[in-house]
Coordinates of C-alpha atoms in Angstrom, one line a residue:
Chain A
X19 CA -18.7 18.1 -2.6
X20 CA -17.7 20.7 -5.5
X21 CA -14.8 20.2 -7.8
X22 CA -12.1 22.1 -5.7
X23 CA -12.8 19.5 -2.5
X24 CA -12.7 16.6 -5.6
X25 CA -9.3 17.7 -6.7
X26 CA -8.0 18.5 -3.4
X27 CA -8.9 15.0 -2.1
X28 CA -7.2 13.5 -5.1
X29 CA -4.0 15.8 -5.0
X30 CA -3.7 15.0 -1.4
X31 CA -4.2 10.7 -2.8
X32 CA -0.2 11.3 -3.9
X33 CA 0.8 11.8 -0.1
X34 CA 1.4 8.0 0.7
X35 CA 4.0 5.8 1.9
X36 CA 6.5 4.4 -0.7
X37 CA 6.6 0.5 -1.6
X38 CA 9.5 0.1 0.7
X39 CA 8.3 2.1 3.9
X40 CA 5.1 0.0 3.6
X41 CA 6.6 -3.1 3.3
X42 CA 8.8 -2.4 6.5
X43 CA 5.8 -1.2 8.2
X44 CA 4.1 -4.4 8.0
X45 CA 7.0 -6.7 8.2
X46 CA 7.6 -4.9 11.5
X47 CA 3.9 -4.7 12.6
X48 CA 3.0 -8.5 11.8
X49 CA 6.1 -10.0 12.6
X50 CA 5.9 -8.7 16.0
X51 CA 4.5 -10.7 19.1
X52 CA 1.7 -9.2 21.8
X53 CA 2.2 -6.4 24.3
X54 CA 4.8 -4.8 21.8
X55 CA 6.3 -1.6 22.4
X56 CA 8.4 0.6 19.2
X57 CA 11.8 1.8 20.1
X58 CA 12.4 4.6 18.0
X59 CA 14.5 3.0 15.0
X60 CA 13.7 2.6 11.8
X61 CA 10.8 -0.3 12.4
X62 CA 13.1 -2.8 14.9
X63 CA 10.6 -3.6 17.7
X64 CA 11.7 -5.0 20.9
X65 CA 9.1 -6.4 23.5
X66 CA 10.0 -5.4 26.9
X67 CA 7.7 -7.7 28.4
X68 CA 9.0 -10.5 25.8
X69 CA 12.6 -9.9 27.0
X70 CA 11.4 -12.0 30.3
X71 CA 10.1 -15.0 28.7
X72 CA 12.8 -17.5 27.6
X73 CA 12.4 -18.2 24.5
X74 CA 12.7 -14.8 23.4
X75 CA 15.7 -13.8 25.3
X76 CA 18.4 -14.6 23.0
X77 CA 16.2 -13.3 19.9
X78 CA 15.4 -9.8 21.3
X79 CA 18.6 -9.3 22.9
X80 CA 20.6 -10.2 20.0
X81 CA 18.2 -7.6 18.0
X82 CA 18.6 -5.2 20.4
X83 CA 22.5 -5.8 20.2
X84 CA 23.1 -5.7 16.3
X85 CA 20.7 -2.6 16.0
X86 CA 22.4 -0.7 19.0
X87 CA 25.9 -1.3 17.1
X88 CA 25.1 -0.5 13.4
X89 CA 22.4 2.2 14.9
X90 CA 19.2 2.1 12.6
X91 CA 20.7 5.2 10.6
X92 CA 23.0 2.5 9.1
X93 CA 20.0 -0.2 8.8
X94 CA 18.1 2.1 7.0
X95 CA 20.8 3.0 4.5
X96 CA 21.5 -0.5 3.5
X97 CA 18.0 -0.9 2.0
X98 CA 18.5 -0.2 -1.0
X99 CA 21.9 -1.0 -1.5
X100 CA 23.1 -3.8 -4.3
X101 CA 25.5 -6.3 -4.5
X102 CA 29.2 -5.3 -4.7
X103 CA 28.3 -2.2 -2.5
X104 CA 29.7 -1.5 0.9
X105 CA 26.0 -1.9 2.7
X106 CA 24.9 -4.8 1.2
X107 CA 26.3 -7.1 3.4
X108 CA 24.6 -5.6 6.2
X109 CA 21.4 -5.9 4.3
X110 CA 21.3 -9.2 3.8
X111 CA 23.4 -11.1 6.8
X112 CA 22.2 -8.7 9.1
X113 CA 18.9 -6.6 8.7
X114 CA 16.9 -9.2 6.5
X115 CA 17.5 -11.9 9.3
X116 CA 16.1 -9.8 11.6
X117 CA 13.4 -9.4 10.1
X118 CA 12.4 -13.0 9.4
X119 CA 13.6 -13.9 12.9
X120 CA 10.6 -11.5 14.1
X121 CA 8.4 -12.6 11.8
X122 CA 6.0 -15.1 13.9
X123 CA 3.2 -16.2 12.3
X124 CA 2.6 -18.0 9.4
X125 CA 1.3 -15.1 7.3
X126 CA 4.5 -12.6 8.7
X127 CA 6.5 -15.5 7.7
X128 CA 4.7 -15.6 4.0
X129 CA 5.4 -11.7 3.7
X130 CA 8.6 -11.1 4.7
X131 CA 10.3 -14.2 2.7
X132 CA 8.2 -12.8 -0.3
X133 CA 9.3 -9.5 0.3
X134 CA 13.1 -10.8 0.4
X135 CA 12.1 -12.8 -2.6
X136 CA 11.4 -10.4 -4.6
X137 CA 14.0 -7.4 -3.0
X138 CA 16.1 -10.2 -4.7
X139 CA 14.7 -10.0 -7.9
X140 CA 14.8 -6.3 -8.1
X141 CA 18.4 -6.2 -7.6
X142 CA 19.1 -8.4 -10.4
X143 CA 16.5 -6.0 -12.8
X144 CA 18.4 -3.1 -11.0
X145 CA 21.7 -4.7 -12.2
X146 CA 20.0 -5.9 -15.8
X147 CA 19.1 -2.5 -16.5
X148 CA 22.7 -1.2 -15.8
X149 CA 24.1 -3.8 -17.9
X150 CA 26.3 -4.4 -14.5
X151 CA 24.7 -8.2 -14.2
X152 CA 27.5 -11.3 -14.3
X153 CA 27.6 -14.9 -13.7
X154 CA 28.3 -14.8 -10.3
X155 CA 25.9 -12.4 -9.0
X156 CA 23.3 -14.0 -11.0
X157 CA 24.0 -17.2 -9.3
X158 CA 23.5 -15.9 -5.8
X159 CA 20.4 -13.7 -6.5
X160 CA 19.0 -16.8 -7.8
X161 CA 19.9 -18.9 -5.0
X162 CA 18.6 -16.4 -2.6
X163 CA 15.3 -15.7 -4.5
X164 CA 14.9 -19.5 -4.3
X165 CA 15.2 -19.7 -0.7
X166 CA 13.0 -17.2 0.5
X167 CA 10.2 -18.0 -2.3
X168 CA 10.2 -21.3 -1.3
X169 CA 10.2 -20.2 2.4
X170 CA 7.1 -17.9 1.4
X171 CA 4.9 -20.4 -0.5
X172 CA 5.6 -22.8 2.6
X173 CA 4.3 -20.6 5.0
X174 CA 1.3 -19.4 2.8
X175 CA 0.6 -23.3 2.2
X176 CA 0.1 -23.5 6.2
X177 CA -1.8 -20.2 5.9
X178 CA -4.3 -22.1 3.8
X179 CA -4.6 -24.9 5.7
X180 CA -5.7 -22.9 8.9
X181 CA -7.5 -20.2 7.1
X182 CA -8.3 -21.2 3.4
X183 CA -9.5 -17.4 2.5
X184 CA -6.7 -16.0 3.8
X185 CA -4.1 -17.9 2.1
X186 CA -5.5 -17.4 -1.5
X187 CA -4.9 -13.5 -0.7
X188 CA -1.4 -13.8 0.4
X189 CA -1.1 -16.7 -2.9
X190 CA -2.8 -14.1 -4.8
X191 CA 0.0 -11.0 -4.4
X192 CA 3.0 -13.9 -4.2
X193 CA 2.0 -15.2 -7.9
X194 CA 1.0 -11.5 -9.0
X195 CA 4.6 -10.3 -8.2
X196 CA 6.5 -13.6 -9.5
X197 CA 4.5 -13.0 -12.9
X198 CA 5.5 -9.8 -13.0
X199 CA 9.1 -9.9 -12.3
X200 CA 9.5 -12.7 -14.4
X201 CA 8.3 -10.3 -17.4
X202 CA 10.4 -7.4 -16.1
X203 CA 13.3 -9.6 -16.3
X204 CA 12.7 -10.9 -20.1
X205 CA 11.8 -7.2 -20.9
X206 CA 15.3 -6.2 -19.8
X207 CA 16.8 -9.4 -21.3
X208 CA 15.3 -8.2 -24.1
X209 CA 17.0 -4.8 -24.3
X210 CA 20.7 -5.5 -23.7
X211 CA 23.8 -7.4 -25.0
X212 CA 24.5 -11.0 -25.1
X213 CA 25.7 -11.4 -21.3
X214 CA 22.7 -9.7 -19.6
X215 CA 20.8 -11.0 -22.0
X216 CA 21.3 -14.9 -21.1
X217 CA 21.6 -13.9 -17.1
X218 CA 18.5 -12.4 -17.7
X219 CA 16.5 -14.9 -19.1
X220 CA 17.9 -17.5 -16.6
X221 CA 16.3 -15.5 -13.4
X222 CA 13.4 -15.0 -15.5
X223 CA 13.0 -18.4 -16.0
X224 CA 13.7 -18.8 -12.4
X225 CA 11.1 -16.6 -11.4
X226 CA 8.7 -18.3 -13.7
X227 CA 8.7 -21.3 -12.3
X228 CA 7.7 -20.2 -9.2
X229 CA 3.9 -19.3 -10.3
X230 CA 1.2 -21.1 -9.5
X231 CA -0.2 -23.3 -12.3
X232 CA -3.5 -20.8 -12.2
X233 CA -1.0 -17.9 -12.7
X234 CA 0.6 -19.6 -16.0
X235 CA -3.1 -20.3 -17.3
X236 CA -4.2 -17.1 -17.2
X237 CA -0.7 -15.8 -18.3
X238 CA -1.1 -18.2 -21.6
X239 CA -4.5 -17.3 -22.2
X240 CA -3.4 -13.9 -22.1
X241 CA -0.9 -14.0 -24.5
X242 CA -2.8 -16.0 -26.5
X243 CA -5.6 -13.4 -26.8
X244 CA -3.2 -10.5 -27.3
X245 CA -1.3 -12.4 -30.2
X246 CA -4.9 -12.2 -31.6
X247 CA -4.9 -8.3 -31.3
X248 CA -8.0 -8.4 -28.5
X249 CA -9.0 -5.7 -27.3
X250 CA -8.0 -4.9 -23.6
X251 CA -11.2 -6.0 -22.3
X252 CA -11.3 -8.9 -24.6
X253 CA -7.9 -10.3 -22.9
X254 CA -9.4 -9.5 -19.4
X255 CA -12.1 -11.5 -20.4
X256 CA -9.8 -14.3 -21.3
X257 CA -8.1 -14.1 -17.8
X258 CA -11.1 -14.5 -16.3
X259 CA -12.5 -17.2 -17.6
X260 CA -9.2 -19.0 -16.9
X261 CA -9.3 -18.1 -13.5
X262 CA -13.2 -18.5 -13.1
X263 CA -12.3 -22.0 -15.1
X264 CA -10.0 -23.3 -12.4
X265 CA -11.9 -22.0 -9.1
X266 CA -15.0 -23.7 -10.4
X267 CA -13.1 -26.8 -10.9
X268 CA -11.3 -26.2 -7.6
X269 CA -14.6 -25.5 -6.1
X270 CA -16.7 -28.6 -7.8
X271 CA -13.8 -30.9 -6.8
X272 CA -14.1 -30.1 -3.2
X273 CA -18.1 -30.3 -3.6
X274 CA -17.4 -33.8 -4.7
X275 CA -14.6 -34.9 -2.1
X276 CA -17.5 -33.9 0.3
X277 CA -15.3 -30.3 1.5
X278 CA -17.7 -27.7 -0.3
X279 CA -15.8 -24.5 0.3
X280 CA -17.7 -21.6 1.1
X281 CA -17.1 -18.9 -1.1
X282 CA -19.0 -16.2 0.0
X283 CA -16.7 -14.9 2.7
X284 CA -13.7 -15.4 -0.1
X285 CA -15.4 -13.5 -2.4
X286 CA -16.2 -10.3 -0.2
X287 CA -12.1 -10.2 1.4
X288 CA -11.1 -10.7 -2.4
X289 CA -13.3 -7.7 -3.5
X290 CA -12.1 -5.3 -0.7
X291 CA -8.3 -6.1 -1.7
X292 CA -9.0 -5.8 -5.2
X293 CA -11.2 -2.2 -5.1
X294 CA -8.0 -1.2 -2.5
X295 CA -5.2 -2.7 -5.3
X296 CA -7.0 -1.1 -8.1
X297 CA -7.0 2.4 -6.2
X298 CA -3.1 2.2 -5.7
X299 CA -2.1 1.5 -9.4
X300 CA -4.5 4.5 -10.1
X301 CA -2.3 6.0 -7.6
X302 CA 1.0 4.6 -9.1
X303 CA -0.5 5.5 -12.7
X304 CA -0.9 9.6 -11.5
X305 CA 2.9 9.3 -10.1
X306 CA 4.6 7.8 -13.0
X307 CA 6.4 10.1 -15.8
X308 CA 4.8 8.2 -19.0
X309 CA 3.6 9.5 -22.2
X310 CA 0.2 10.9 -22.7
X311 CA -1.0 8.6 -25.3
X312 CA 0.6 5.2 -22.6
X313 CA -0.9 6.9 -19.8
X314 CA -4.4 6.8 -21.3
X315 CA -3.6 3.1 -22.5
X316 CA -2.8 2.4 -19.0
X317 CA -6.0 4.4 -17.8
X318 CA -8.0 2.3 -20.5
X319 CA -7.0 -1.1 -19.1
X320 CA -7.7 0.1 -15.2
X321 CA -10.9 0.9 -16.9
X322 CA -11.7 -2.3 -18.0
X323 CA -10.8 -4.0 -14.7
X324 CA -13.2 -1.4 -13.0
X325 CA -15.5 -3.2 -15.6
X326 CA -14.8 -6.5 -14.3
X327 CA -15.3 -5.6 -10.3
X328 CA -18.3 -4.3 -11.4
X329 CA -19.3 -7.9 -12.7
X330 CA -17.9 -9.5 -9.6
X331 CA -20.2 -7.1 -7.7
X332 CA -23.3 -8.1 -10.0
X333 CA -22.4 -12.2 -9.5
X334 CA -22.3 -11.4 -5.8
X335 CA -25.5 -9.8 -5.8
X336 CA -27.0 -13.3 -7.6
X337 CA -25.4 -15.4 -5.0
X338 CA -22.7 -16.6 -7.5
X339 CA -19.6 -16.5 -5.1
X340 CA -17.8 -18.6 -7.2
X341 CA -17.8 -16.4 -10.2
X342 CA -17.6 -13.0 -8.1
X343 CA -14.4 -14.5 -6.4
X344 CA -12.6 -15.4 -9.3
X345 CA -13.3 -11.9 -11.3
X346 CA -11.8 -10.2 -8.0
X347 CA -9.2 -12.7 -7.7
X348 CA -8.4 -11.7 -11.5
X349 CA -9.0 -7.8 -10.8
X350 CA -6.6 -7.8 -7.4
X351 CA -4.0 -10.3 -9.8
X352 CA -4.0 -7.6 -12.6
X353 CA -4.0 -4.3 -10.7
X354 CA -0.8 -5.9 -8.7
X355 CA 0.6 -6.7 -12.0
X356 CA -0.1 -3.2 -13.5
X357 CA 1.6 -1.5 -9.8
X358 CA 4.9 -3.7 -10.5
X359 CA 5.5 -2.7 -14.0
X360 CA 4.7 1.4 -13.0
X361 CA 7.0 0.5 -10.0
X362 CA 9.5 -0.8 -12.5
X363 CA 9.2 2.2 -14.9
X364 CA 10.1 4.3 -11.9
X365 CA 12.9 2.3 -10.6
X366 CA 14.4 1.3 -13.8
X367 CA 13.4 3.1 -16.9
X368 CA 9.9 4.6 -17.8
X369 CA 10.4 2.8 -21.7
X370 CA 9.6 -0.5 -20.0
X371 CA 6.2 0.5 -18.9
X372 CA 4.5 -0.1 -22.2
X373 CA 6.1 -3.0 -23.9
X374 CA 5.2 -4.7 -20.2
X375 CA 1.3 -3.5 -20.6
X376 CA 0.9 -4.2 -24.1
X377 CA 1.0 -0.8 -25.2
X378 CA 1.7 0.7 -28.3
X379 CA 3.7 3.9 -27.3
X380 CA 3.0 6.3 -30.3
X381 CA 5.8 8.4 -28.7
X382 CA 8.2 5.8 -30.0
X383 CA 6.2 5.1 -32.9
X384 CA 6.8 1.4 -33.5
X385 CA 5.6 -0.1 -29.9
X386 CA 9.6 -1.6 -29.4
X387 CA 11.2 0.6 -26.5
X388 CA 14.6 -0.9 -27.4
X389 CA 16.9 -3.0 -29.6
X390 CA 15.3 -6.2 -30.4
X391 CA 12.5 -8.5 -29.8
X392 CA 10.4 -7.9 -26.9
X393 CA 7.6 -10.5 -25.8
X394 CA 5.2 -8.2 -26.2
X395 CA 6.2 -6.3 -29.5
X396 CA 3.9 -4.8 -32.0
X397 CA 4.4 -5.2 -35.8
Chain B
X22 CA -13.6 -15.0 16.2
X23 CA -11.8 -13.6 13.3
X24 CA -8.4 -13.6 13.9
X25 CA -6.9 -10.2 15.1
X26 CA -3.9 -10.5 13.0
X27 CA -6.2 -11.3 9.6
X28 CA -8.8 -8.3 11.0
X29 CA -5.8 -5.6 11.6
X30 CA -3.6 -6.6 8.4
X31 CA -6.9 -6.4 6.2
X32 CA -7.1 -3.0 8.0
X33 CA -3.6 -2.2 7.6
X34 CA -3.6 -2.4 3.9
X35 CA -6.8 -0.5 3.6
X36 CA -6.3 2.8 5.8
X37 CA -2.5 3.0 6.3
X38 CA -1.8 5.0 3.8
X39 CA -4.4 7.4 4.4
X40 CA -4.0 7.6 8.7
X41 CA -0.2 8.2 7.2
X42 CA -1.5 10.9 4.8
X43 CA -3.4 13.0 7.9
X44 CA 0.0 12.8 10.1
X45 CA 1.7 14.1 7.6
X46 CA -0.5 17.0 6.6
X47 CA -0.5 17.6 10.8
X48 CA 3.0 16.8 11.1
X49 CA 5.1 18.2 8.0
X50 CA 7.9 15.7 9.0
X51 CA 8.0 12.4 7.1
X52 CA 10.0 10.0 9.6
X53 CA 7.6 11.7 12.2
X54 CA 4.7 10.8 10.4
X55 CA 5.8 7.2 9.8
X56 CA 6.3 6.5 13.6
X57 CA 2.9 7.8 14.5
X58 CA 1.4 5.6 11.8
X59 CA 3.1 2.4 13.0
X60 CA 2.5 3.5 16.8
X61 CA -1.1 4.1 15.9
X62 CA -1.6 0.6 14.4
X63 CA 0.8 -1.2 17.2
X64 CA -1.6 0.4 19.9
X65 CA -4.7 -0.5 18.6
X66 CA -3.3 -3.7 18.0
X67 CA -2.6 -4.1 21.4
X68 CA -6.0 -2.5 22.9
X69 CA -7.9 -4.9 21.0
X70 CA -5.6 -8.3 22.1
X71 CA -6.4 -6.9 26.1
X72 CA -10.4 -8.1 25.3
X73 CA -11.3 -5.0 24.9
X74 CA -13.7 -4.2 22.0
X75 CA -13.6 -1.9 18.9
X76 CA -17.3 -1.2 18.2
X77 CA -15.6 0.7 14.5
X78 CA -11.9 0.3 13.7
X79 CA -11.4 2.8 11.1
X80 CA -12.7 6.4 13.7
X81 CA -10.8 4.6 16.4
X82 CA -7.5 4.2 14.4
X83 CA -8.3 8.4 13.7
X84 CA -8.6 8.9 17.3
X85 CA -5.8 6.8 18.4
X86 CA -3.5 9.0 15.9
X87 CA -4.8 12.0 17.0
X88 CA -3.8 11.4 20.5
X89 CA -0.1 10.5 19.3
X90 CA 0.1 13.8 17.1
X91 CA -0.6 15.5 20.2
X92 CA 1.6 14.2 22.0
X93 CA 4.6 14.8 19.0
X94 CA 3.0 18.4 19.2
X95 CA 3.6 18.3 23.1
X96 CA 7.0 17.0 23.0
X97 CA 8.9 19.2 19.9
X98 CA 6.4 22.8 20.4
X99 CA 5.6 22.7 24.2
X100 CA 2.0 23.7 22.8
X101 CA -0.1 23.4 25.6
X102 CA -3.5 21.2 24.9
X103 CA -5.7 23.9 25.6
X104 CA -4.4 26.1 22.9
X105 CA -4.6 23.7 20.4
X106 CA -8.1 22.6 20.9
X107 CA -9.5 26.4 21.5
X108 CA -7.0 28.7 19.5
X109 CA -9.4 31.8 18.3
X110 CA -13.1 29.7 18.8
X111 CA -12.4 31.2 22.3
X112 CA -14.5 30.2 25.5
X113 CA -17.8 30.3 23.8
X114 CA -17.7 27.3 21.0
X115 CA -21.6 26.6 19.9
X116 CA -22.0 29.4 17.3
X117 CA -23.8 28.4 14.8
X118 CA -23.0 29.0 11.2
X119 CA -26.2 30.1 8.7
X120 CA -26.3 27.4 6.0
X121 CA -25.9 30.0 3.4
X122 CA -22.2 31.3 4.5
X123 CA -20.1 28.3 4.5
X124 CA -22.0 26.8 1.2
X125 CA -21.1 30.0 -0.3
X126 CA -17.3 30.0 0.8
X127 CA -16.8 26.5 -0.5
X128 CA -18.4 28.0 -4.0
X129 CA -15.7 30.6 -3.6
X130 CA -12.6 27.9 -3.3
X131 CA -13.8 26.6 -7.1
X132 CA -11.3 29.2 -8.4
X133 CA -8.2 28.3 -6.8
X134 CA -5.6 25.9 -7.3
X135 CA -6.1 22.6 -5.4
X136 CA -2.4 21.6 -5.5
X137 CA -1.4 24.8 -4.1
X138 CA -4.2 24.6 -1.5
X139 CA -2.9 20.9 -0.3
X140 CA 0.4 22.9 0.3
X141 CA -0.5 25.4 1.9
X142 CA -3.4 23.9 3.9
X143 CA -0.6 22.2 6.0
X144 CA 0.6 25.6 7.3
X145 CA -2.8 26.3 8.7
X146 CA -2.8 26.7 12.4
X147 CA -3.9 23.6 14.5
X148 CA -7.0 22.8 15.0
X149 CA -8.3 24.1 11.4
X150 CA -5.7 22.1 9.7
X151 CA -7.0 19.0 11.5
X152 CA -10.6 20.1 10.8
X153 CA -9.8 20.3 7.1
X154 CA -7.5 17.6 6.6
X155 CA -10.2 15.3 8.2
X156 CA -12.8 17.0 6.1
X157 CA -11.8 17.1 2.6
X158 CA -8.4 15.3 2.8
X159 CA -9.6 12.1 4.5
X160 CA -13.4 12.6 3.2
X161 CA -15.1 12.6 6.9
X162 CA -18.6 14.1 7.2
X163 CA -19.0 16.5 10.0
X164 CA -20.7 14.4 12.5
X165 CA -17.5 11.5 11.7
X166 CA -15.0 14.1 12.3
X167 CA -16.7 15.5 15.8
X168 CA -16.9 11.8 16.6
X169 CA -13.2 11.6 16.5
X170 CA -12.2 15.3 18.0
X171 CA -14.4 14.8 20.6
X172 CA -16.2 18.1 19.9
X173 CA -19.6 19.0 19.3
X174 CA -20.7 19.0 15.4
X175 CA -21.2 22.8 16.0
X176 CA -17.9 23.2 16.8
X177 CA -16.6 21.9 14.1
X178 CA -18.1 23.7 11.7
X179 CA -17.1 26.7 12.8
X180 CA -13.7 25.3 12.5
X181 CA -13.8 24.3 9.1
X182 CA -15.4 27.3 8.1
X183 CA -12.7 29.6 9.8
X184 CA -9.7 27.1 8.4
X185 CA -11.3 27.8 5.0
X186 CA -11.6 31.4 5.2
X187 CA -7.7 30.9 6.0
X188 CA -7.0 28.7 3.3
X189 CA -8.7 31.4 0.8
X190 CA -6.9 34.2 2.1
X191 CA -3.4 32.1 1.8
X192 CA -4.3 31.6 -1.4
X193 CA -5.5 35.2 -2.4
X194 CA -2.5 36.7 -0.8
X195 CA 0.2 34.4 -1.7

């Protein structure tokens, strides 16, 4: 195919759903039980046949109630609405329980509370980055985040019980998005006065604890390598090896409890989500409004995890599942990492992009995108 | 047996985005195009929870969406079916194209604008704005997207070479 059909193909790549539309889409889709049918509101769905068996009655019909009175025009509207503002209310007493109530399975379950989880969190960056963040507010979003990550990690643990490969994906984008939320939050604590600051810090630190114990390995090692000035492919490296570290230990401790898991069939799921996760930060990377010299930064560290799928592909090919699943367990962890902060620099401010990647924005000259220290500032 | 819901979310995160992209390039109506997506997914869903079986998810996805683009077509233009599949191929549909003409009319597109082309391909009539959406848009070979028109391979070459010969005189003229 010539040039023209190659750049068509990738101009059309920018037609896609939005963060939020996909997210309700699959909420809607995966929360919803057999013989389905859509009635034409923004993503409630009501099961005809359902509304006959008992134990859905008072569910559906108490859907199909709240919906008819706000009407979905008014659903829709509250979803991005903050706290203090007229919809919110609506938002989260009356559209998010929906959508958990429909939410059947374990893995619906897993999504939607990390979805609410982390609509949570990017209310209180929303908030942060407006300076408009109190005590108060702070407190609830906290609460809230709590609740539904907890809800989340629960329902991905019985994911992994049932279906061990499985369960490390959804674990995968849960850690991925508590890692990097809790560094969008210290960015913006970073940036602002005393009050937002400490508020801040404390949902940050919230957030934090959340991660897995892998995630805050390979956030350490990271860290550690770029206090070192490593290159970018140098800190994926690093990352790797953590990662590779503890899923061979994971994987020789089961070998030895007499469980050997199998990691072949790991290995191929985790390289399809990475290769499709690495696609849609090239995506989110073409969309965002950065700097030339951050955008080829950016493009550089995609780059490098290409590098790394491409190793995953050769351990494959040697029969070393092991290895191959923990590069694209570190490939899919990264690219979801890299699609939060370009999400954030959309949402927020396009300055946080590169302090987040451990870029040095020459636009700004000295690296810092604000008043002082950032966790990933540049001398 | 792989779970269904494992099989269709792995498929959801793969192609929804891009069965979203091709109803919106038929459609030009976002909320439309959304619906059709979600439909597409919830039917298939459903087909393969009767028993019955996929033999390849992705074409059958295309196909499934197809069908409910139609039927959007149906309900909002009162287009009737025939129209749409036949516009100007008229009755007699296996022409075949000498290799030399439509390599030569892709050659010519190198000039143009491909932004500008995405637009305006999406004001093409039906069925060469399907036949080039699922050609260059979604990346389909010929014999993938007769597969999923239900046409011969013949037939849809002529249609992508007409829709391009469109396309270029859109962009020549605009």
């Amino acid at each position: 195919m010539n040039t023209f059909f190659k750049k068509l193909k990738n101009e059309a790549r920018h037609i896609r759903m939005s963060t939020g539309e996909k997210a309700r889409m699959r909420a809607a889709l995966f929360g919803v039980p057999s013989s389905a049918q859509v009635v034409r509101t923004p993503y409630v769905f009501i099961s005809p046949p359902a509304l006959l068996r008992g134990r859905w009655v008072t569910r559906s019909f108490a859907a199909v109630a709240l919906v008819a009175v706000l009407g979905g025009g008014t659903a829709f509207a509250s979803e991005g609405s903050l706290p203090g503002q007229p919809l919110y209310g609506v938002k989260v007493g009356i559209v998010e329980p929906i959508k958990v109530a429909l939410a059947t399975t374990p893995a619906a379950k897993a999504t939607v509370n990390a979805q609410i989880a982390q609509t949570r969190v990017e209310e209180a960056e929303a908030l942060a980055q407006n300076g408009a963040l109190d005590a108060t507010t702070s407190q609830m979003l906290a609460d809230d985040f709590d609740k539904h990550a907890q809800e989340a990690q629960t329902a991905q643990a019985q994911v992994a019980a049932e279906n061990p490969d499985e369960g490390t994906k959804i674990e995968v984008a849960i850690n991925s998005s508590l890692q990097a939320h809790a560094a969008i939050l210290t960015q913006l604590a970073a940036r602002d006065g005393e009050r937002t600051r400490t508020l801040a810090t404390f949902l940050a630190d919230k957030v934090a604890a959340r991660a897995s114990s892998t995630a805050e390995v390979a956030i350490e090692d990271e860290n550690k390598a770029s206090g070192s000035d490593a290159s970018t492919s140098e800190r994926m490296i690093s990352v790797t090896s953590a990662v590779r570290t503890d899923a061979e230990a994971t994987s020789s401790d089961q070998e030895h409890k007499g469980g050997g898991r199998d990691f072949s069939n790991l290995a191929a799921a985790l390289k399809d989500r990475a290769a499709q996760a690495l696609e849609d930060a090239q995506s989110a990377l073409a969309d965002a409004q950065l700097s030339a010299s951050t955008t080829v930064q950016i493009q550089a560290q995609l780059s490098a995890l290409q590098g790394l799928m491409d190793d995953g592909s050769a351990a494959l090919s040697t029969g070393d599942y092991a290895g191959a699943a923990a590069d694209f367990k570190a490939v899919l962890s990264r690219a979801l990492i890299t699609q939060a902060y370009l999400s954030a620099g959309q949402r927020l401010n396009p300055d946080i992009v590169a302090p987040l990647l451990q870029i040095h924005d020459r636009n700004h000259g000295d690296g810092n995108s604000g008043g002082g220290d950032s966790i990933n500032s540049h001398d | 047996m792989r779970d269904l819901q494992v099989e269709f979310g792995d498929a959801f995160e793969r192609w929804s985005d891009e069965l979203f992209r091709h109803a919106l390039m038929r459609l030009s109506d976002r909320d439309k195009a959304l619906e059709v997506t979600q439909e597409c997914f919830l039917r298939t869903m459903q087909y393969a929870r009767s028993g019955k079986v996929i033999e390849q998810l992705r074409p059958f996805l295309y196909r499934t969406l197809r069908h409910l683009i139609i039927d959007e077509y149906r309900r909002t233009k009162a287009v009737s079916l025939e129209a749409m599949t036949e516009s100007e191929d008229g009755p007699t549909l296996d022409t075949v194209l000498p290799p030399d003409e439509s390599n030569t009319l892709e050659s010519a597109m190198e000039r143009f604008d491909a932004a500008r082309a995405a637009g305006l391909l999406t004001t093409l009539p039906e069925p060469y704005r399907e036949a080039l959406t699922l050609r260059y848009i979604d990346g389909m070979s010929v014999p993938e997207v007769a597969a999923i028109v239900g046409v011969s391979e013949n037939v849809v070459s002529v249609r992508v070479h007409r829709g391009l010969k469109k396309l270029k005189d859109l962009l020549e003229h605009e």
